[in-house]
Amino acid sequence: MLFVVAIIIGYFVYVSSLPNSKRPFILGLDLSGGSLLVFNADVSKLDPADVKASMTALRDDVEKRINVFGVSEPLVYTEEGKSLSSKEGAYKLIVELPGVTDPDKAALAIGATPKLEFKVISDEDMKENSLMMENLNSTSSEQQNFLALFKETGLNGTMVGRASLIFDPTTNAPAVGLSFNQDGRKLFSSITKAHKGDYLGIFLDDRLIQAPVVREEIPNGQAVISGGFTVEEAQTLVRNLNFGALPVPIKLISTQTIGPSLGNEAVKGGINAGIVSFMIISVFLLIWYRLPGLVAVIALGFYAVIMLAIFLLAKVTLTAAGIAGFIITIGMAVDANILIFERMKEELVNGRSVSDAMHEGFARAWLSIRDSNISSIITGTILYYFGSTSVVTGFALVFVIGVFVSMFTAITASRLFLYAIAPSRTTRLSTFLISNGFTRMK
Amino acid sequence: MWIIKHRTIFYTFSIVLVIASVFSFFKWGLNFGIDFTGGTLIEVGYDERPDQGVLQEQLVALDNSATVRPSGTSGYLIKMKPVDQAEKAKVMDILKINENASTTINAELKTFDSIGPVLGKEALRKSAVSIVLVILGIVLFITFAFRKVSEPVSSWKYGLVAIVALVHDVIIPAGAFSVLGHFYGYEVDTLFVTAILVILGFSVHDTIVVFDRVRENLRTQGKRTSFENIVGDSINQTVVRSINTSLTTLIALVVLYFIGGKATEHFSLALIIGIAAGTYSSIFVGSALLVTIEKWGKKNL
């Protein structure tokens, strides 16, 4: 039995020495530094049956856009309709960018849904207002009236199958080549057929950038937009058109950026606090509980090692609050041990032999251990389920795992060691060693 | 025993603290952080801090609720309404966090949090519900665990006493933070709510241990001595254990408070206050209440 224990010890020690080599702890954003962006996803226009699929498509889409930026290990995930979310806030898209401290460009790239629309204006209307074409950026009311003359055609950016960057053969000016998909091709064809001689206005994000005349029917779905782009503008438009409109419109509702210096401070502080509290608690245990106290300290050591191993193997993300939770559970892990020891002392006071007192101590204390830890588990589970930020859920996870592991180590490790060292004879010395506190013994 | 004999004193102490806390709620309210109200919180560190008044003026031009507070000796904490990207660029400019800044100023963005109001309200709602659910869950659990103990105090009353102790343990840290919030700007954020929930789960530990003992003693000595004596004995037998458990947790928390880094400083403080209150309520108030309830029950017969 002891051999099994020794093997387990050896394994855990080995595992926990890995952190420095291949598999470091996974640190949450608040420890590694980085940004967290939360978007609200507007599913109101979607068919309820499509929502789940659309949210998945949204996630994939956004991840593609992020990867263009070369962020190391970004995390993109959706949060769907958890209970008690407000109606508007029910569906969210969350993007974690470790190491990115200036998330603005990323936020822009993620949210960009280029709105490309094609609208028709009749020949006469165009001729009447030809002056308006001189200053396309004007926002005067005459300009607005002019723009209102353009009629919707139903042809827009979602029907673009492929966009590409091309250069005008004569001027070398950058332009965007469009290749419509099947629906787009048909629509484009019918529009150009019906409006020969009229002008087709090309609107990008509600801005008119070009209005070429329709010379003939275009059946092959090819078009070129050459609205005086710079190379960069053309590239951006090509990229956005190719990524397509996002399946679900999103709006940025929260940004959080943690600079790396704060994160480092938190990690160091957490580690120091953990070590110091372990030491102080150990000293206290040794003084008050003596020999069983030593057992408790060893059990505590086990507890810490097992927890660290779990963090590594289960890839638990550590946050500042999570580290705090770990430290708190160190204090609480002692609880079960204390229960057992106090029980043992009572049995000793009642006149039992030392080894009997030990056995009785365990048996009687188990009920109390179970009951008092259940309340912590209730709390931790509710926290995890309702936690609105990763800070809270990070804490809850560590907390609940800690409670279970502490119960486990108290029942197995403590019991093992106590039985192993149980003195067979009841003498004053052994009674003193096993007892605790400073009461007088019978 | 003496705790039970002098229970009036202990009740009074608790009641005073609770009333003081409630008074503080009404007078000063709780200082909610941007987690709940929405808004922007920016922390910047400088080599050479620019003038606070100038920064404040420029920021107020963008948003008249903006405030600038010194943070430590070389930084500022800025609070304002939620900003979109365009506004953020302007703010960064004002704070001199951009490539064009001069090198003496050398601004370093430590944190930037901008939370929209929808998210804030949602967090508030979730927090309130979590607290209610945890209290309910714990009370149900206690009532269930003690369902077979009907004499002389019926089992649901154990649950009731637990609720009183729990509410007491939540009001006092909240009251403390209300005072701290008013005088020192301590904020109530989602971590504080987490602390409250941990306090709830933890404080019930000690209460359960005593109740457990009462139950056991009732079984073995129920007919021989008065309920008051049984409860007194139970407390006697469990007080060391209660104090020691809370002590080890408090040690960990105090260490965390002093060297654990700023992110969890207020968190550990809230926990320290709450767990101390919880231990007090379990030892001095919870069990004594059982005796009081038993005596009332007798009076009505």
PDB file of N, CA and C in Angstrom, chain A residues 2-73:
ATOM      1  N   LEU A   2       1.878   1.191   0.843  1.00  0.00           N
ATOM      2  CA  LEU A   2       2.764   2.342   0.906  1.00  0.00           C
ATOM      3  C   LEU A   2       3.546   2.519  -0.393  1.00  0.00           C
ATOM      4  N   PHE A   3       3.819   1.402  -1.064  1.00  0.00           N
ATOM      5  CA  PHE A   3       4.545   1.494  -2.332  1.00  0.00           C
ATOM      6  C   PHE A   3       3.735   2.260  -3.356  1.00  0.00           C
ATOM      7  N   VAL A   4       2.442   1.938  -3.374  1.00  0.00           N
ATOM      8  CA  VAL A   4       1.580   2.645  -4.321  1.00  0.00           C
ATOM      9  C   VAL A   4       1.652   4.139  -4.063  1.00  0.00           C
ATOM     10  N   VAL A   5       1.584   4.453  -2.779  1.00  0.00           N
ATOM     11  CA  VAL A   5       1.638   5.871  -2.421  1.00  0.00           C
ATOM     12  C   VAL A   5       2.947   6.497  -2.872  1.00  0.00           C
ATOM     13  N   ALA A   6       4.028   5.756  -2.658  1.00  0.00           N
ATOM     14  CA  ALA A   6       5.336   6.303  -3.028  1.00  0.00           C
ATOM     15  C   ALA A   6       5.405   6.568  -4.526  1.00  0.00           C
ATOM     16  N   ILE A   7       4.837   5.635  -5.287  1.00  0.00           N
ATOM     17  CA  ILE A   7       4.861   5.815  -6.743  1.00  0.00           C
ATOM     18  C   ILE A   7       4.064   7.050  -7.137  1.00  0.00           C
ATOM     19  N   ILE A   8       2.892   7.170  -6.498  1.00  0.00           N
ATOM     20  CA  ILE A   8       2.059   8.330  -6.824  1.00  0.00           C
ATOM     21  C   ILE A   8       2.798   9.620  -6.495  1.00  0.00           C
ATOM     22  N   ILE A   9       3.448   9.623  -5.331  1.00  0.00           N
ATOM     23  CA  ILE A   9       4.206  10.818  -4.945  1.00  0.00           C
ATOM     24  C   ILE A   9       5.240  11.145  -6.011  1.00  0.00           C
ATOM     25  N   GLY A  10       5.982  10.079  -6.382  1.00  0.00           N
ATOM     26  CA  GLY A  10       7.045  10.307  -7.345  1.00  0.00           C
ATOM     27  C   GLY A  10       6.506  10.896  -8.634  1.00  0.00           C
ATOM     28  N   TYR A  11       5.397  10.354  -9.081  1.00  0.00           N
ATOM     29  CA  TYR A  11       4.828  10.828 -10.338  1.00  0.00           C
ATOM     30  C   TYR A  11       4.426  12.293 -10.249  1.00  0.00           C
ATOM     31  N   PHE A  12       3.778  12.613  -9.162  1.00  0.00           N
ATOM     32  CA  PHE A  12       3.311  13.996  -9.046  1.00  0.00           C
ATOM     33  C   PHE A  12       4.461  14.978  -8.953  1.00  0.00           C
ATOM     34  N   VAL A  13       5.477  14.587  -8.248  1.00  0.00           N
ATOM     35  CA  VAL A  13       6.629  15.493  -8.150  1.00  0.00           C
ATOM     36  C   VAL A  13       7.233  15.686  -9.529  1.00  0.00           C
ATOM     37  N   TYR A  14       7.289  14.609 -10.272  1.00  0.00           N
ATOM     38  CA  TYR A  14       7.848  14.690 -11.619  1.00  0.00           C
ATOM     39  C   TYR A  14       7.011  15.621 -12.497  1.00  0.00           C
ATOM     40  N   VAL A  15       5.701  15.408 -12.422  1.00  0.00           N
ATOM     41  CA  VAL A  15       4.819  16.217 -13.260  1.00  0.00           C
ATOM     42  C   VAL A  15       4.954  17.691 -12.936  1.00  0.00           C
ATOM     43  N   SER A  16       5.033  17.992 -11.652  1.00  0.00           N
ATOM     44  CA  SER A  16       5.056  19.409 -11.309  1.00  0.00           C
ATOM     45  C   SER A  16       6.398  20.046 -11.585  1.00  0.00           C
ATOM     46  N   SER A  17       7.401  19.249 -11.887  1.00  0.00           N
ATOM     47  CA  SER A  17       8.676  19.874 -12.225  1.00  0.00           C
ATOM     48  C   SER A  17       8.722  20.174 -13.704  1.00  0.00           C
ATOM     49  N   LEU A  18       7.685  19.770 -14.413  1.00  0.00           N
ATOM     50  CA  LEU A  18       7.625  20.048 -15.844  1.00  0.00           C
ATOM     51  C   LEU A  18       7.434  21.522 -16.191  1.00  0.00           C
ATOM     52  N   PRO A  19       6.751  22.283 -15.318  1.00  0.00           N
ATOM     53  CA  PRO A  19       6.413  23.660 -15.701  1.00  0.00           C
ATOM     54  C   PRO A  19       7.567  24.416 -16.332  1.00  0.00           C
ATOM     55  N   ASN A  20       8.754  24.150 -15.874  1.00  0.00           N
ATOM     56  CA  ASN A  20       9.834  24.953 -16.418  1.00  0.00           C
ATOM     57  C   ASN A  20      10.240  24.525 -17.812  1.00  0.00           C
ATOM     58  N   SER A  21       9.808  23.361 -18.209  1.00  0.00           N
ATOM     59  CA  SER A  21      10.273  22.911 -19.516  1.00  0.00           C
ATOM     60  C   SER A  21       9.204  23.022 -20.585  1.00  0.00           C
ATOM     61  N   LYS A  22       8.451  21.975 -20.790  1.00  0.00           N
ATOM     62  CA  LYS A  22       7.627  21.975 -21.987  1.00  0.00           C
ATOM     63  C   LYS A  22       6.224  22.537 -21.824  1.00  0.00           C
ATOM     64  N   ARG A  23       5.599  22.281 -20.684  1.00  0.00           N
ATOM     65  CA  ARG A  23       4.201  22.678 -20.592  1.00  0.00           C
ATOM     66  C   ARG A  23       3.986  23.686 -19.459  1.00  0.00           C
ATOM     67  N   PRO A  24       4.172  24.929 -19.776  1.00  0.00           N
ATOM     68  CA  PRO A  24       3.990  25.935 -18.724  1.00  0.00           C
ATOM     69  C   PRO A  24       2.518  26.062 -18.360  1.00  0.00           C
ATOM     70  N   PHE A  25       2.274  26.693 -17.241  1.00  0.00           N
ATOM     71  CA  PHE A  25       0.898  26.934 -16.840  1.00  0.00           C
ATOM     72  C   PHE A  25       0.228  27.856 -17.848  1.00  0.00           C
ATOM     73  N   ILE A  26      -1.041  27.631 -18.024  1.00  0.00           N
ATOM     74  CA  ILE A  26      -1.782  28.519 -18.916  1.00  0.00           C
ATOM     75  C   ILE A  26      -2.228  29.718 -18.100  1.00  0.00           C
ATOM     76  N   LEU A  27      -1.760  30.893 -18.477  1.00  0.00           N
ATOM     77  CA  LEU A  27      -2.093  32.092 -17.721  1.00  0.00           C
ATOM     78  C   LEU A  27      -3.229  32.841 -18.386  1.00  0.00           C
ATOM     79  N   GLY A  28      -4.155  33.292 -17.558  1.00  0.00           N
ATOM     80  CA  GLY A  28      -5.245  34.103 -18.091  1.00  0.00           C
ATOM     81  C   GLY A  28      -4.708  35.445 -18.542  1.00  0.00           C
ATOM     82  N   LEU A  29      -5.567  36.212 -19.200  1.00  0.00           N
ATOM     83  CA  LEU A  29      -5.144  37.494 -19.740  1.00  0.00           C
ATOM     84  C   LEU A  29      -4.633  38.431 -18.664  1.00  0.00           C
ATOM     85  N   ASP A  30      -5.269  38.378 -17.480  1.00  0.00           N
ATOM     86  CA  ASP A  30      -4.865  39.368 -16.488  1.00  0.00           C
ATOM     87  C   ASP A  30      -3.492  39.069 -15.921  1.00  0.00           C
ATOM     88  N   LEU A  31      -2.949  37.898 -16.220  1.00  0.00           N
ATOM     89  CA  LEU A  31      -1.601  37.599 -15.751  1.00  0.00           C
ATOM     90  C   LEU A  31      -0.571  37.733 -16.867  1.00  0.00           C
ATOM     91  N   SER A  32      -0.990  37.437 -18.102  1.00  0.00           N
ATOM     92  CA  SER A  32      -0.010  37.483 -19.181  1.00  0.00           C
ATOM     93  C   SER A  32      -0.014  38.830 -19.881  1.00  0.00           C
ATOM     94  N   GLY A  33      -1.045  39.595 -19.641  1.00  0.00           N
ATOM     95  CA  GLY A  33      -1.168  40.847 -20.389  1.00  0.00           C
ATOM     96  C   GLY A  33      -1.862  40.566 -21.704  1.00  0.00           C
ATOM     97  N   GLY A  34      -2.677  41.482 -22.169  1.00  0.00           N
ATOM     98  CA  GLY A  34      -3.381  41.277 -23.430  1.00  0.00           C
ATOM     99  C   GLY A  34      -4.709  41.995 -23.418  1.00  0.00           C
ATOM    100  N   SER A  35      -5.536  41.667 -24.372  1.00  0.00           N
ATOM    101  CA  SER A  35      -6.815  42.359 -24.479  1.00  0.00           C
ATOM    102  C   SER A  35      -7.974  41.391 -24.561  1.00  0.00           C
ATOM    103  N   LEU A  36      -9.103  41.866 -24.064  1.00  0.00           N
ATOM    104  CA  LEU A  36     -10.332  41.093 -24.127  1.00  0.00           C
ATOM    105  C   LEU A  36     -11.380  41.972 -24.771  1.00  0.00           C
ATOM    106  N   LEU A  37     -11.957  41.494 -25.863  1.00  0.00           N
ATOM    107  CA  LEU A  37     -12.999  42.278 -26.526  1.00  0.00           C
ATOM    108  C   LEU A  37     -14.308  41.522 -26.433  1.00  0.00           C
ATOM    109  N   VAL A  38     -15.353  42.211 -26.037  1.00  0.00           N
ATOM    110  CA  VAL A  38     -16.658  41.575 -25.985  1.00  0.00           C
ATOM    111  C   VAL A  38     -17.582  42.259 -26.972  1.00  0.00           C
ATOM    112  N   PHE A  39     -18.165  41.471 -27.877  1.00  0.00           N
ATOM    113  CA  PHE A  39     -19.102  42.005 -28.856  1.00  0.00           C
ATOM    114  C   PHE A  39     -20.492  41.483 -28.569  1.00  0.00           C
ATOM    115  N   ASN A  40     -21.458  42.329 -28.814  1.00  0.00           N
ATOM    116  CA  ASN A  40     -22.834  41.907 -28.716  1.00  0.00           C
ATOM    117  C   ASN A  40     -23.287  41.445 -30.100  1.00  0.00           C
ATOM    118  N   ALA A  41     -23.836  40.243 -30.175  1.00  0.00           N
ATOM    119  CA  ALA A  41     -24.267  39.735 -31.474  1.00  0.00           C
ATOM    120  C   ALA A  41     -25.765  39.955 -31.631  1.00  0.00           C
ATOM    121  N   ASP A  42     -26.126  40.605 -32.706  1.00  0.00           N
ATOM    122  CA  ASP A  42     -27.527  40.937 -32.924  1.00  0.00           C
ATOM    123  C   ASP A  42     -28.204  39.823 -33.714  1.00  0.00           C
ATOM    124  N   VAL A  43     -28.900  38.937 -32.986  1.00  0.00           N
ATOM    125  CA  VAL A  43     -29.530  37.811 -33.677  1.00  0.00           C
ATOM    126  C   VAL A  43     -30.994  38.074 -33.991  1.00  0.00           C
ATOM    127  N   SER A  44     -31.419  39.322 -33.783  1.00  0.00           N
ATOM    128  CA  SER A  44     -32.839  39.610 -33.913  1.00  0.00           C
ATOM    129  C   SER A  44     -33.369  39.348 -35.314  1.00  0.00           C
ATOM    130  N   LYS A  45     -32.478  39.496 -36.342  1.00  0.00           N
ATOM    131  CA  LYS A  45     -33.002  39.334 -37.691  1.00  0.00           C
ATOM    132  C   LYS A  45     -32.871  37.897 -38.187  1.00  0.00           C
ATOM    133  N   LEU A  46     -32.374  37.039 -37.328  1.00  0.00           N
ATOM    134  CA  LEU A  46     -32.180  35.669 -37.774  1.00  0.00           C
ATOM    135  C   LEU A  46     -33.373  34.801 -37.400  1.00  0.00           C
ATOM    136  N   ASP A  47     -33.574  33.789 -38.190  1.00  0.00           N
ATOM    137  CA  ASP A  47     -34.555  32.770 -37.871  1.00  0.00           C
ATOM    138  C   ASP A  47     -34.040  32.006 -36.641  1.00  0.00           C
ATOM    139  N   PRO A  48     -34.841  31.865 -35.575  1.00  0.00           N
ATOM    140  CA  PRO A  48     -34.357  31.215 -34.352  1.00  0.00           C
ATOM    141  C   PRO A  48     -33.676  29.874 -34.599  1.00  0.00           C
ATOM    142  N   ALA A  49     -34.140  29.152 -35.607  1.00  0.00           N
ATOM    143  CA  ALA A  49     -33.519  27.852 -35.865  1.00  0.00           C
ATOM    144  C   ALA A  49     -32.095  28.004 -36.375  1.00  0.00           C
ATOM    145  N   ASP A  50     -31.796  29.150 -36.987  1.00  0.00           N
ATOM    146  CA  ASP A  50     -30.471  29.344 -37.575  1.00  0.00           C
ATOM    147  C   ASP A  50     -29.457  29.892 -36.596  1.00  0.00           C
ATOM    148  N   VAL A  51     -29.939  30.363 -35.458  1.00  0.00           N
ATOM    149  CA  VAL A  51     -29.051  31.124 -34.573  1.00  0.00           C
ATOM    150  C   VAL A  51     -27.789  30.353 -34.199  1.00  0.00           C
ATOM    151  N   LYS A  52     -27.965  29.101 -33.785  1.00  0.00           N
ATOM    152  CA  LYS A  52     -26.780  28.364 -33.330  1.00  0.00           C
ATOM    153  C   LYS A  52     -25.746  28.229 -34.437  1.00  0.00           C
ATOM    154  N   ALA A  53     -26.232  27.847 -35.616  1.00  0.00           N
ATOM    155  CA  ALA A  53     -25.306  27.680 -36.737  1.00  0.00           C
ATOM    156  C   ALA A  53     -24.650  29.001 -37.099  1.00  0.00           C
ATOM    157  N   SER A  54     -25.437  30.076 -37.044  1.00  0.00           N
ATOM    158  CA  SER A  54     -24.879  31.383 -37.397  1.00  0.00           C
ATOM    159  C   SER A  54     -23.813  31.809 -36.408  1.00  0.00           C
ATOM    160  N   MET A  55     -24.051  31.538 -35.133  1.00  0.00           N
ATOM    161  CA  MET A  55     -23.061  31.922 -34.126  1.00  0.00           C
ATOM    162  C   MET A  55     -21.760  31.158 -34.350  1.00  0.00           C
ATOM    163  N   THR A  56     -21.874  29.883 -34.725  1.00  0.00           N
ATOM    164  CA  THR A  56     -20.656  29.120 -35.005  1.00  0.00           C
ATOM    165  C   THR A  56     -19.947  29.695 -36.211  1.00  0.00           C
ATOM    166  N   ALA A  57     -20.727  30.020 -37.251  1.00  0.00           N
ATOM    167  CA  ALA A  57     -20.128  30.613 -38.440  1.00  0.00           C
ATOM    168  C   ALA A  57     -19.456  31.934 -38.090  1.00  0.00           C
ATOM    169  N   LEU A  58     -20.110  32.686 -37.224  1.00  0.00           N
ATOM    170  CA  LEU A  58     -19.544  33.971 -36.789  1.00  0.00           C
ATOM    171  C   LEU A  58     -18.193  33.754 -36.120  1.00  0.00           C
ATOM    172  N   ARG A  59     -18.158  32.775 -35.241  1.00  0.00           N
ATOM    173  CA  ARG A  59     -16.919  32.503 -34.517  1.00  0.00           C
ATOM    174  C   ARG A  59     -15.795  32.157 -35.487  1.00  0.00           C
ATOM    175  N   ASP A  60     -16.119  31.269 -36.430  1.00  0.00           N
ATOM    176  CA  ASP A  60     -15.079  30.865 -37.383  1.00  0.00           C
ATOM    177  C   ASP A  60     -14.598  32.045 -38.220  1.00  0.00           C
ATOM    178  N   ASP A  61     -15.577  32.839 -38.677  1.00  0.00           N
ATOM    179  CA  ASP A  61     -15.277  34.004 -39.478  1.00  0.00           C
ATOM    180  C   ASP A  61     -14.305  34.950 -38.768  1.00  0.00           C
ATOM    181  N   VAL A  62     -14.669  35.270 -37.525  1.00  0.00           N
ATOM    182  CA  VAL A  62     -13.854  36.215 -36.769  1.00  0.00           C
ATOM    183  C   VAL A  62     -12.467  35.641 -36.518  1.00  0.00           C
ATOM    184  N   GLU A  63     -12.405  34.336 -36.273  1.00  0.00           N
ATOM    185  CA  GLU A  63     -11.094  33.738 -36.023  1.00  0.00           C
ATOM    186  C   GLU A  63     -10.209  33.884 -37.245  1.00  0.00           C
ATOM    187  N   LYS A  64     -10.813  33.713 -38.437  1.00  0.00           N
ATOM    188  CA  LYS A  64     -10.035  33.888 -39.667  1.00  0.00           C
ATOM    189  C   LYS A  64      -9.468  35.291 -39.731  1.00  0.00           C
ATOM    190  N   ARG A  65     -10.328  36.271 -39.406  1.00  0.00           N
ATOM    191  CA  ARG A  65      -9.871  37.662 -39.499  1.00  0.00           C
ATOM    192  C   ARG A  65      -8.736  37.930 -38.520  1.00  0.00           C
ATOM    193  N   ILE A  66      -8.856  37.343 -37.325  1.00  0.00           N
ATOM    194  CA  ILE A  66      -7.817  37.569 -36.307  1.00  0.00           C
ATOM    195  C   ILE A  66      -6.501  36.959 -36.755  1.00  0.00           C
ATOM    196  N   ASN A  67      -6.579  35.777 -37.351  1.00  0.00           N
ATOM    197  CA  ASN A  67      -5.345  35.097 -37.719  1.00  0.00           C
ATOM    198  C   ASN A  67      -4.525  35.903 -38.694  1.00  0.00           C
ATOM    199  N   VAL A  68      -5.201  36.747 -39.453  1.00  0.00           N
ATOM    200  CA  VAL A  68      -4.469  37.615 -40.370  1.00  0.00           C
ATOM    201  C   VAL A  68      -3.488  38.503 -39.604  1.00  0.00           C
ATOM    202  N   PHE A  69      -3.820  38.801 -38.361  1.00  0.00           N
ATOM    203  CA  PHE A  69      -2.971  39.704 -37.588  1.00  0.00           C
ATOM    204  C   PHE A  69      -1.803  39.009 -36.919  1.00  0.00           C
ATOM    205  N   GLY A  70      -1.770  37.689 -37.001  1.00  0.00           N
ATOM    206  CA  GLY A  70      -0.640  36.986 -36.412  1.00  0.00           C
ATOM    207  C   GLY A  70      -0.562  37.086 -34.909  1.00  0.00           C
ATOM    208  N   VAL A  71      -1.704  37.057 -34.217  1.00  0.00           N
ATOM    209  CA  VAL A  71      -1.681  37.058 -32.754  1.00  0.00           C
ATOM    210  C   VAL A  71      -1.402  35.634 -32.282  1.00  0.00           C
ATOM    211  N   SER A  72      -0.537  35.488 -31.289  1.00  0.00           N
ATOM    212  CA  SER A  72      -0.258  34.130 -30.833  1.00  0.00           C
ATOM    213  C   SER A  72      -1.374  33.634 -29.941  1.00  0.00           C
ATOM    214  N   GLU A  73      -1.923  32.493 -30.295  1.00  0.00           N
ATOM    215  CA  GLU A  73      -2.967  31.840 -29.505  1.00  0.00           C
ATOM    216  C   GLU A  73      -4.132  32.722 -29.140  1.00  0.00           C
TER     217      GLU A  73
END
